[in-house]
Coordinates of C-alpha atoms in Angstrom, one line a residue:
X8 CA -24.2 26.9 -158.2
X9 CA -23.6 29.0 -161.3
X10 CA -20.1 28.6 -161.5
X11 CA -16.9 28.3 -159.0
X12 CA -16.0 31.2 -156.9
X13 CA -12.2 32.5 -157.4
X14 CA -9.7 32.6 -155.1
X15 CA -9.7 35.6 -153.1
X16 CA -7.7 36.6 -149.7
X17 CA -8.0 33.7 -147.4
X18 CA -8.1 30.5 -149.1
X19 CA -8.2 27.2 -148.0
X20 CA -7.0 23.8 -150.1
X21 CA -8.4 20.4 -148.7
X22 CA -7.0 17.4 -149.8
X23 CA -8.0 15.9 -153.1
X24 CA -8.8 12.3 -154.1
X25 CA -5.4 10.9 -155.0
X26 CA -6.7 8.0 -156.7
X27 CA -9.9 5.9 -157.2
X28 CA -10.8 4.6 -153.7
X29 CA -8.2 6.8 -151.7
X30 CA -10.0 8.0 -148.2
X31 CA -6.5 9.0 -146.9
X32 CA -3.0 9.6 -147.1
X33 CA -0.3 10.0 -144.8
X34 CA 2.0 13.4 -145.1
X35 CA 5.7 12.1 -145.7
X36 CA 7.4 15.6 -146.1
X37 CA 6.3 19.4 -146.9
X38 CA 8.0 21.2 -149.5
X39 CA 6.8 24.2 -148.4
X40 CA 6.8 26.4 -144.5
X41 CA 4.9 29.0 -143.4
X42 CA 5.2 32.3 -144.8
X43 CA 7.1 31.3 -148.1
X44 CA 5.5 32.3 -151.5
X45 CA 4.4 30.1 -153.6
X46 CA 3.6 29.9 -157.5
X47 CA 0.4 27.7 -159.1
X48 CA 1.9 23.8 -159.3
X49 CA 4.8 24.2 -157.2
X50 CA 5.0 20.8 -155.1
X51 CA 3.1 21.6 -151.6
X52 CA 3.8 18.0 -149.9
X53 CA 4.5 14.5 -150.9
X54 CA 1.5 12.4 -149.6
X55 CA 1.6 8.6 -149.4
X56 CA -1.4 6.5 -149.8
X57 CA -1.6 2.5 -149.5
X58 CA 0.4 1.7 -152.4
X59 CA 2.0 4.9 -154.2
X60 CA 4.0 8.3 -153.3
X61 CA 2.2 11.5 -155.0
X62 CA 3.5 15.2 -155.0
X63 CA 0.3 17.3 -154.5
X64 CA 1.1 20.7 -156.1
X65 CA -0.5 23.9 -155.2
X66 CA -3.4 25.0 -156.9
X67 CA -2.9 29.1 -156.6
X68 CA 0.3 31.5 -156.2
X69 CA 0.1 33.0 -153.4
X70 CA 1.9 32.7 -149.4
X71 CA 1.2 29.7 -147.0
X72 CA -0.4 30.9 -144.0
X73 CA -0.8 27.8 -142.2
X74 CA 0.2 23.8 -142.4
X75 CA -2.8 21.7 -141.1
X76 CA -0.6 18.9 -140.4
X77 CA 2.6 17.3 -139.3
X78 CA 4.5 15.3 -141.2
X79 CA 3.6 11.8 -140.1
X80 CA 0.0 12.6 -139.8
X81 CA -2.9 10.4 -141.5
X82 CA -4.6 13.3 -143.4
X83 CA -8.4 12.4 -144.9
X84 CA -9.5 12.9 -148.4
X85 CA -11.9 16.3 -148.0
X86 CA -9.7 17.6 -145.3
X87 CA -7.7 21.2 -145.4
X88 CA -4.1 20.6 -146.2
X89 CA -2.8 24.2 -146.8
X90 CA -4.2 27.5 -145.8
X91 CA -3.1 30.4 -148.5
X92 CA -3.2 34.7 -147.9
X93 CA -3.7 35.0 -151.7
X94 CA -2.7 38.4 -153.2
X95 CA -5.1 40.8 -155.1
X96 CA -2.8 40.7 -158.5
X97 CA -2.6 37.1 -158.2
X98 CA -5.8 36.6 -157.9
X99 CA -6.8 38.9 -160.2
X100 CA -4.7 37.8 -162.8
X101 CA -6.1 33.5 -162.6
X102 CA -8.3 33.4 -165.3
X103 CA -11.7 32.3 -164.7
X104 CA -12.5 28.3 -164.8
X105 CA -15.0 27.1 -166.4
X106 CA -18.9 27.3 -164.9
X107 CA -19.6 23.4 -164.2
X108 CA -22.9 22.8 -162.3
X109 CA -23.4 21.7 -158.8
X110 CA -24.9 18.5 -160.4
X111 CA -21.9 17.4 -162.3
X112 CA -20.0 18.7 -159.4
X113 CA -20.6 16.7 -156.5
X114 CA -22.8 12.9 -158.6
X115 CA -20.3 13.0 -161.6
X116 CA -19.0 9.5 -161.7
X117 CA -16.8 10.0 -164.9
X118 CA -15.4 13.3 -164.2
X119 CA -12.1 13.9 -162.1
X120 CA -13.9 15.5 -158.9
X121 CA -10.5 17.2 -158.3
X122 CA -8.3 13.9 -158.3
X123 CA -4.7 15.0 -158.5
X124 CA -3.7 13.8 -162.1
X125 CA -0.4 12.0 -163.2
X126 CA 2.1 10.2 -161.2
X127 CA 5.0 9.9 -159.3
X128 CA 7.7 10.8 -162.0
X129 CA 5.1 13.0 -164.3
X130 CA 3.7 16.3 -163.5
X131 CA 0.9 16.6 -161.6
X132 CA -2.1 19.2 -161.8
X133 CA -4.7 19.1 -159.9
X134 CA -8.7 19.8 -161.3
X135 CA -9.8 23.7 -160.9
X136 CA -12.7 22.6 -158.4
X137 CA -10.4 22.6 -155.7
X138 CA -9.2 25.8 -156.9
X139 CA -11.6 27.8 -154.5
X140 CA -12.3 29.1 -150.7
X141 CA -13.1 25.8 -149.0
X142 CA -16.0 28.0 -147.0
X143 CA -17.5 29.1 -150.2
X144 CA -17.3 26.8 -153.0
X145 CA -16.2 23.2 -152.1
X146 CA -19.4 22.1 -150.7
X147 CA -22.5 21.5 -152.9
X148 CA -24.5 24.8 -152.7
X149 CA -27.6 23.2 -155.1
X150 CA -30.5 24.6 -152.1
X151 CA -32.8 21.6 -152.9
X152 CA -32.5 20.1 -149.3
X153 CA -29.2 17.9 -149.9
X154 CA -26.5 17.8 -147.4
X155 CA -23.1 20.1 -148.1
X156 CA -20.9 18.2 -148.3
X157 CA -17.4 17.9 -151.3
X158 CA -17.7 15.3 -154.0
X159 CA -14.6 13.8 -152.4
X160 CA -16.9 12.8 -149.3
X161 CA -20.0 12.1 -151.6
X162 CA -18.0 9.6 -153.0
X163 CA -17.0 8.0 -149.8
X164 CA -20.5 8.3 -148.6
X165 CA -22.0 6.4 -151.8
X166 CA -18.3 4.0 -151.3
X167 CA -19.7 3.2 -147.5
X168 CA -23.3 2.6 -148.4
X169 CA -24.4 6.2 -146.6
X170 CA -27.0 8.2 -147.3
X171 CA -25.3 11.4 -146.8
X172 CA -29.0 13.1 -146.5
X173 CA -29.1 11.5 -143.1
X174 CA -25.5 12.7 -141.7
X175 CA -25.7 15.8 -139.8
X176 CA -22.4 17.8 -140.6
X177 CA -19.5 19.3 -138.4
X178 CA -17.8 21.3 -140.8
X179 CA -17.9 24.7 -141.4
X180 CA -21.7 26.0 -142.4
X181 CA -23.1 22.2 -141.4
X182 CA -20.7 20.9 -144.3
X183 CA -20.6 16.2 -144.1
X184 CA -17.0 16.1 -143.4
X185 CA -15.4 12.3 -144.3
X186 CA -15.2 12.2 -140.6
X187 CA -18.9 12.7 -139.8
X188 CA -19.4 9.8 -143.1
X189 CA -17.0 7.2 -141.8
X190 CA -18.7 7.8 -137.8
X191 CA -22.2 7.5 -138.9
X192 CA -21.2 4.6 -140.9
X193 CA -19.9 3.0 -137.7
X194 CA -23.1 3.5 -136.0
X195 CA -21.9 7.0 -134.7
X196 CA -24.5 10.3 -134.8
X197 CA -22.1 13.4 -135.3
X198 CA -22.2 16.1 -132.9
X199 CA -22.4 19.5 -134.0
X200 CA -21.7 21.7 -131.1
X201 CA -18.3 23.5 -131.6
X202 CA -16.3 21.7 -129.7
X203 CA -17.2 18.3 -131.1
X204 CA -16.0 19.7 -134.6
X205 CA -12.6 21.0 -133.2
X206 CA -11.9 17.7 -131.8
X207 CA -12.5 15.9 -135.1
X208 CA -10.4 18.3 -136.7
X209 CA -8.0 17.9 -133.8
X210 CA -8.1 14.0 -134.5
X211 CA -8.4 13.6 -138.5
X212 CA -4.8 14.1 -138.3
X213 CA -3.8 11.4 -135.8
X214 CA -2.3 8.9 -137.0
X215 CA -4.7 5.6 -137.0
X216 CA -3.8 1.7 -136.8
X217 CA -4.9 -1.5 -137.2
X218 CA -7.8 -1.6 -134.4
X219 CA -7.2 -4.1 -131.6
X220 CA -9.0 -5.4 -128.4
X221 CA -8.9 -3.2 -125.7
X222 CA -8.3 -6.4 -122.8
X223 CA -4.7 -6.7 -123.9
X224 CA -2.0 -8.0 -121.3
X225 CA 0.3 -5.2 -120.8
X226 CA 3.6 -4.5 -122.8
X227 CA 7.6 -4.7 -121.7
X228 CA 8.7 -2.0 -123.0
X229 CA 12.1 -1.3 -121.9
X230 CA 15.2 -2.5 -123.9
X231 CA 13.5 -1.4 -127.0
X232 CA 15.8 -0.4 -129.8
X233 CA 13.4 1.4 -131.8
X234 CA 9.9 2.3 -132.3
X235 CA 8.2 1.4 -135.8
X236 CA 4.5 2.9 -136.1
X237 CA 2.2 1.2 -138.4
X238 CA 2.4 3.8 -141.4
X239 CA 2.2 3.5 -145.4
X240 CA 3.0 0.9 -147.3
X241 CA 3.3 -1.4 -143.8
X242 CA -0.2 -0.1 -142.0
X243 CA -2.8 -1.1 -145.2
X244 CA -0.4 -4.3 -145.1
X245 CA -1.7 -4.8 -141.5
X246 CA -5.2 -3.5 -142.3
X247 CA -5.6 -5.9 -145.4
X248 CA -3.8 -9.6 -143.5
X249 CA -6.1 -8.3 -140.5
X250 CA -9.2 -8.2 -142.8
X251 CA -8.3 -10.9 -144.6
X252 CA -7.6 -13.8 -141.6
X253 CA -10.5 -12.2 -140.0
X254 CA -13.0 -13.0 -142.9
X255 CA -11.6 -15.7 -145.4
X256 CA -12.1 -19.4 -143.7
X257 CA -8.0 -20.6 -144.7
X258 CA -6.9 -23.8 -145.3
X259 CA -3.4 -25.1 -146.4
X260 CA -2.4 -27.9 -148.8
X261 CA 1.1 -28.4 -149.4
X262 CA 3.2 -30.5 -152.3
X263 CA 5.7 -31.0 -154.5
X264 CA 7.1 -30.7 -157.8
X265 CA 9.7 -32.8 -159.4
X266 CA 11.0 -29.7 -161.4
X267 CA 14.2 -31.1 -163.0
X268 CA 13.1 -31.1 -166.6
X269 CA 11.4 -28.1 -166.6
X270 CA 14.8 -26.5 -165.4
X271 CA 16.6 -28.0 -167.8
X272 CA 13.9 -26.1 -170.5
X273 CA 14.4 -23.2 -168.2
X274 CA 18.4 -22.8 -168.6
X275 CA 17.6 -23.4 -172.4
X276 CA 15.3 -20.4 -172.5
X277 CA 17.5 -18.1 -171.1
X278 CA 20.4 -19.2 -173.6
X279 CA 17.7 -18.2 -176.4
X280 CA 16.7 -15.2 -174.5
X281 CA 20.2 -13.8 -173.8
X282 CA 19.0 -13.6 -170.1
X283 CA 18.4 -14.7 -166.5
X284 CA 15.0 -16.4 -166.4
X285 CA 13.8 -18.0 -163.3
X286 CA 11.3 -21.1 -162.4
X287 CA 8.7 -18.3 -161.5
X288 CA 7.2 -17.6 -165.1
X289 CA 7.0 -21.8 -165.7
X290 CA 5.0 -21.5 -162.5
X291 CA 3.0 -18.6 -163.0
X292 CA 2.0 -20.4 -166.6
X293 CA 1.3 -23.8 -164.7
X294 CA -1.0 -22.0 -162.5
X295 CA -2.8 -19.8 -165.6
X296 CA -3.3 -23.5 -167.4
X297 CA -4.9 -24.8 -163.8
X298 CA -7.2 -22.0 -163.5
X299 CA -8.4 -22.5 -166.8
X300 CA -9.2 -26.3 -165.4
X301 CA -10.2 -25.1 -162.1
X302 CA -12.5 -22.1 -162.5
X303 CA -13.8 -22.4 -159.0
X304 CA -10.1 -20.7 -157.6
X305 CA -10.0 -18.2 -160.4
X306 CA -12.3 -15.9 -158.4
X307 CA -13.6 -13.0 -156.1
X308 CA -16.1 -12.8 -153.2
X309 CA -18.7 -10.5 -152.5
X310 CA -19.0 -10.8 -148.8
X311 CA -21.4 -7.7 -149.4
X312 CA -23.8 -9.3 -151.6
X313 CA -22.5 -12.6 -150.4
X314 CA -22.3 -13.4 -154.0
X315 CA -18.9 -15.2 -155.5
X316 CA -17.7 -13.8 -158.9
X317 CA -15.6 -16.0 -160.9
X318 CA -13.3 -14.5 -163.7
X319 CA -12.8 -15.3 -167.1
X320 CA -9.3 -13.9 -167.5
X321 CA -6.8 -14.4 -164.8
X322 CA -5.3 -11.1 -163.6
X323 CA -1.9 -12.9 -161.7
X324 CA -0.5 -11.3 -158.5
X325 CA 2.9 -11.5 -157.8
X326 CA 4.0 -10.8 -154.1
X327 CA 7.0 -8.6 -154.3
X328 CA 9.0 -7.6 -151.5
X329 CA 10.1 -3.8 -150.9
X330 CA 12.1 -1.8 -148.6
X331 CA 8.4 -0.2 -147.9
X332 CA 6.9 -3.3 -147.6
X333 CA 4.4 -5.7 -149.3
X334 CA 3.3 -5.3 -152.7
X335 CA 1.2 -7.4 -154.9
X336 CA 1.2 -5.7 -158.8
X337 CA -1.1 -7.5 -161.2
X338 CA -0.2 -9.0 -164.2
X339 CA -3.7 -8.7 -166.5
X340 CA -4.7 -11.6 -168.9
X341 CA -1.8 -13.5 -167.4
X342 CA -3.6 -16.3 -169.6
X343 CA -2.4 -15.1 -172.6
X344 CA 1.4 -14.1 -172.0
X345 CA 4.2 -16.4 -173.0
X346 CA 6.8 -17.4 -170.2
X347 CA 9.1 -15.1 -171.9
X348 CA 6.3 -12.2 -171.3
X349 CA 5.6 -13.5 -167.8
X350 CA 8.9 -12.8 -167.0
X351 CA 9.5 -10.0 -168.6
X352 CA 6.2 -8.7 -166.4
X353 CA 7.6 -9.7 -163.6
X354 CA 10.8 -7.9 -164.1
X355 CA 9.2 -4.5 -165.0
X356 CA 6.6 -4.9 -162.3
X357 CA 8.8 -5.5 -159.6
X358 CA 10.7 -2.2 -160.7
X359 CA 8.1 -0.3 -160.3
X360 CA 7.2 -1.5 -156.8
X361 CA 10.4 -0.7 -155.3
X362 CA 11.3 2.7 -156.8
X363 CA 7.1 3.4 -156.4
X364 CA 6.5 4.1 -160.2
X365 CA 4.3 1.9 -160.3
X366 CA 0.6 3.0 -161.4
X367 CA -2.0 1.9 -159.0
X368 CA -4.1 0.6 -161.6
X369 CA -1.3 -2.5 -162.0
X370 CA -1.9 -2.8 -158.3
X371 CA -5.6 -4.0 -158.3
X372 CA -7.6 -6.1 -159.8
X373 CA -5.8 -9.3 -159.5
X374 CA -8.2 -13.0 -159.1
X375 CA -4.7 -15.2 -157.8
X376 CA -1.8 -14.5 -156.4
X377 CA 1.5 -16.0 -156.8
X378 CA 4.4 -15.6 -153.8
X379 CA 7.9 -16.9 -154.0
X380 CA 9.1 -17.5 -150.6
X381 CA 12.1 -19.7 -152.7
X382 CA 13.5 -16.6 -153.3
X383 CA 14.6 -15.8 -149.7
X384 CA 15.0 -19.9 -149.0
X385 CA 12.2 -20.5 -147.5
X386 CA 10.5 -24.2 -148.9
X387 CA 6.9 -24.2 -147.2
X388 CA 4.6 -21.4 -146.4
X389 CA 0.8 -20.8 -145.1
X390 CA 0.6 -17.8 -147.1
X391 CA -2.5 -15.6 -146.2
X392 CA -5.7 -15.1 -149.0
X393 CA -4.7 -11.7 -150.9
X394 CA -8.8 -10.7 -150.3
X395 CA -11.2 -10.8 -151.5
X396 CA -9.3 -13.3 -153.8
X397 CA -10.1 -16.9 -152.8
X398 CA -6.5 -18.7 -152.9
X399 CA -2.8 -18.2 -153.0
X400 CA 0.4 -20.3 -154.1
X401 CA 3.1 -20.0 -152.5
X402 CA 6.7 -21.4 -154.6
X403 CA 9.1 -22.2 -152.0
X404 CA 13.1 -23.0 -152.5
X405 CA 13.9 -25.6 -155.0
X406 CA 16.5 -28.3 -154.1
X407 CA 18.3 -31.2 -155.5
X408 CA 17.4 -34.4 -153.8
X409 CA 18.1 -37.4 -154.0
X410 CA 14.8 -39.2 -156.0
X411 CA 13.5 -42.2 -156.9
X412 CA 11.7 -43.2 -159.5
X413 CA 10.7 -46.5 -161.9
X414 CA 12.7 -48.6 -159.0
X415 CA 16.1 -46.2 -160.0
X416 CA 17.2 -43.1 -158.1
X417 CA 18.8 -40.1 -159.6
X418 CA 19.7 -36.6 -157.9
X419 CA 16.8 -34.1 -159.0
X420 CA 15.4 -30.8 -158.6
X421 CA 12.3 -30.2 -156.4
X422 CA 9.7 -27.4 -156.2
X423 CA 7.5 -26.8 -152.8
X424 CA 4.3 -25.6 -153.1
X425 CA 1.9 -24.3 -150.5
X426 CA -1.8 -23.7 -152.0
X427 CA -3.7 -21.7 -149.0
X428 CA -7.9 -21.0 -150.0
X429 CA -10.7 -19.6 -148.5
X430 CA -12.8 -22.7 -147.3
X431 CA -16.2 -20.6 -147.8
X432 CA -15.5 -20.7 -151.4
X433 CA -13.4 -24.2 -152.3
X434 CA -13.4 -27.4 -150.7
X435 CA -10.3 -29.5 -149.8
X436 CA -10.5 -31.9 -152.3
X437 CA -10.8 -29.2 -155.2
X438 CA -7.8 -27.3 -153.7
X439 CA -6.0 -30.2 -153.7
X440 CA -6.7 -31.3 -157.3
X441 CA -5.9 -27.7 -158.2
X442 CA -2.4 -28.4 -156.9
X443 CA -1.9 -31.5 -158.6
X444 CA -3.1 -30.3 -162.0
X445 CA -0.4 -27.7 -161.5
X446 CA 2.4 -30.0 -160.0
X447 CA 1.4 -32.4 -163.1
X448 CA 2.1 -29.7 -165.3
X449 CA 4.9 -28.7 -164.0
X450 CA 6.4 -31.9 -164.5
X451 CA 5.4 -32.5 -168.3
X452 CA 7.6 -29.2 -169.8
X453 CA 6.1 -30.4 -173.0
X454 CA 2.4 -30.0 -172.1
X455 CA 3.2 -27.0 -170.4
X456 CA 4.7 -25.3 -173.1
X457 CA 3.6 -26.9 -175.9

């Protein structure tokens, strides 16, 4: 392809990538109805993917002709969000993008391959390929016998394992659609006869769930207050505990912590600090200090390479809980952050999950996680593997209780623990060391801090 086509009458805008490893996005609200004119990077829709909320802005001036959704609907990476009638002065008046080849198109690995750029409270703009009739220049047009198909859906081909040579496409001019990818990875052959591709355009909208046997005992349904679909934030929560119980072997070992010096040093910090500081950063150091001890928990699995990678540097998760749901931001090279920086991560992080600021790079990456169930009083959990991670602590409540110790008793503060691990991965006895070391630390304020 020498160069990309401009706009012209009828133009068509599919959704881009809205971040690295998006497939899909569910359409919260349009900004925009049929028939009202628009102008280039006015806000089209707000989309919401598994962890963030992302204006997509228009690409052209001109006046919606159609909405290919409702709002609600699961809409897939590739697919057409907006159709435009485009004007001949607007049109005439874009100024020409630059030529790119088909090559660095549709294989470029570095390049944005029209990812929508920014985030939530920025400006976003989104990359001139998508700029362009979807029937003319979003599919690969190189004529040396590979499929058309958009680098959004090459991606998700090469994502899948798919060699999107083989896939026979349903879209328009035998374009690979993400639809015909994700059924052929499945073990599905896509049908090309016209009726088969309305249907999957028909159904890439639908709204899609957690999938679940189909011998199920019937449901009650009357007396029901309300109806919550599995959407957002709260379906990838369902999709990733489904995946994760489903393929990590769990086991749970539970203990406790005689924290009452280390809360004394706690108050004493936040004197120095000038503010509140909780047991959470004194935990989330114990842990970084037992990782360092216990390498075999500081890690990731492979399942497809069946190959377990252990980490150097411990990127910590912190469970935080959100009006939209679960959300696990990462603090990176948690190894190296003082308790004073650990909570002052914590703090920031949390912010940004529950006003959705957050950048989903802070949401990935992470080799533990850390959940404080204390916080809403609960003492033990069986918290479930954040996967492919291979363990999880959960902090429960701490309590003054009545102790004994050296043949005295005193009132003290205790910490429970819960340490949950992928059985595959660790054996009993190391989990349970791994708690120890930590519950050891924990107790000892001066080798924890010192």
């Amino acid at each position: 392809m020498a160069g990309v086509t401009q706009p012209t009458d009828q133009s068509h805008f599919i959704l881009p990538d809205l971040g690295e490893g998006v497939h899909e996005a569910e359409l919260l609200k349009w900004r925009v109805s049929v028939g009202d004119t628009i102008k280039e990077h006015e806000t089209l829709a707000d989309m919401e993917t598994d962890k963030a909320v992302v204006e997509v802005p228009s690409p052209w001036t001109g006046v919606v002709s159609e909405l290919c959704g409702s709002e609600g609907d699961i809409i897939n990476v590739g697919n057409i969000l907006v159709k435009y009638d485009i004007g001949g002065e607007s049109a005439a008046t874009s100024p020409d993008p630059p030529q790119e080849s088909a090559e660095s198109e549709s294989e470029g690995e570095d390049g944005d391959a029209g990812t929508v750029v920014g985030n939530v409270s920025g400006e976003l703009t989104v990359s001139s390929r998508f700029a362009r009739r979807s029937d003319e220049a979003d599919v690969d047009t190189n004529h040396s016998g590979r499929s058309l198909a958009t680098p959004a859906v090459r991606r998700i081909a090469r994502e899948l394992g798919v060699d999107i040579g083989r896939i026979r496409g349903t879209g328009r001019g035998g374009r690979v659609t993400a639809s015909d990818v994700h059924g052929f990875a499945s073990g599905g052959v896509a049908d090309r006869s016209p009726a088969a591709t309305s249907e999957t355009a028909v159904s890439s909208f639908a709204p899609q769930s957690v999938p679940v046997p189909t011998d199920l005992p019937p449901v009650d349904a009357s007396g029901v207050s309300e109806v919550v679909p599995f959407r957002g934030v709260r379906r990838k929560i369902a999709q990733a505990l489904d995946l994760s119980v489903k393929t990590a072997v769990h086991f749970t070992v539970v203990d406790e912590a005689n924290v009452t010096a280390i809360d004394a040093k706690r108050r004493e910090y936040a004197n120095v600090l000038g503010q509140k500081l909780s047991l959470l950063p004194f935990v989330m150091t114990a842990v970084c200090r037992a990782l360092g001890r216990h390498p075999e928990l500081n890690a990731i699995v492979d399942d497809a390479k069946s190959e377990i990678l252990r980490k150097d540097g411990v990127n910590l998760g912190c469970a935080v809980d959100t009006e939209h749901g679960l959300m696990v931001p990462v603090i990176h090279g948690a190894q190296s952050l003082s308790i004073a920086q650990l909570g002052n991560a914590v703090s920031q992080l949390a912010r940004g999950c529950k006003d959705r600021s957050i950048e989903r790079e802070r949401l990935q990456g992470g080799t533990f996680t850390i959940s404080n169930v204390g916080s809403y009083g609960g003492m033990f959990a069986t918290p479930i593997i954040n996967y492919p991670e291979v363990a999880i602590l959960a902090a429960g409540r701490a309590k003054e209780r009545v102790l004994a110790e050296d043949g005295r008793m005193f009132v003290g503060k205790v910490l429970p623990l819960s340490l949950s691990c992928d059985h595959r991965v660790v054996d009993g006895a190391e989990g349970a060391r791994f708690l120890n070391t930590v519950v050891k630390l924990l107790e000892d304020p001066d080798t924890l801090i010192g």
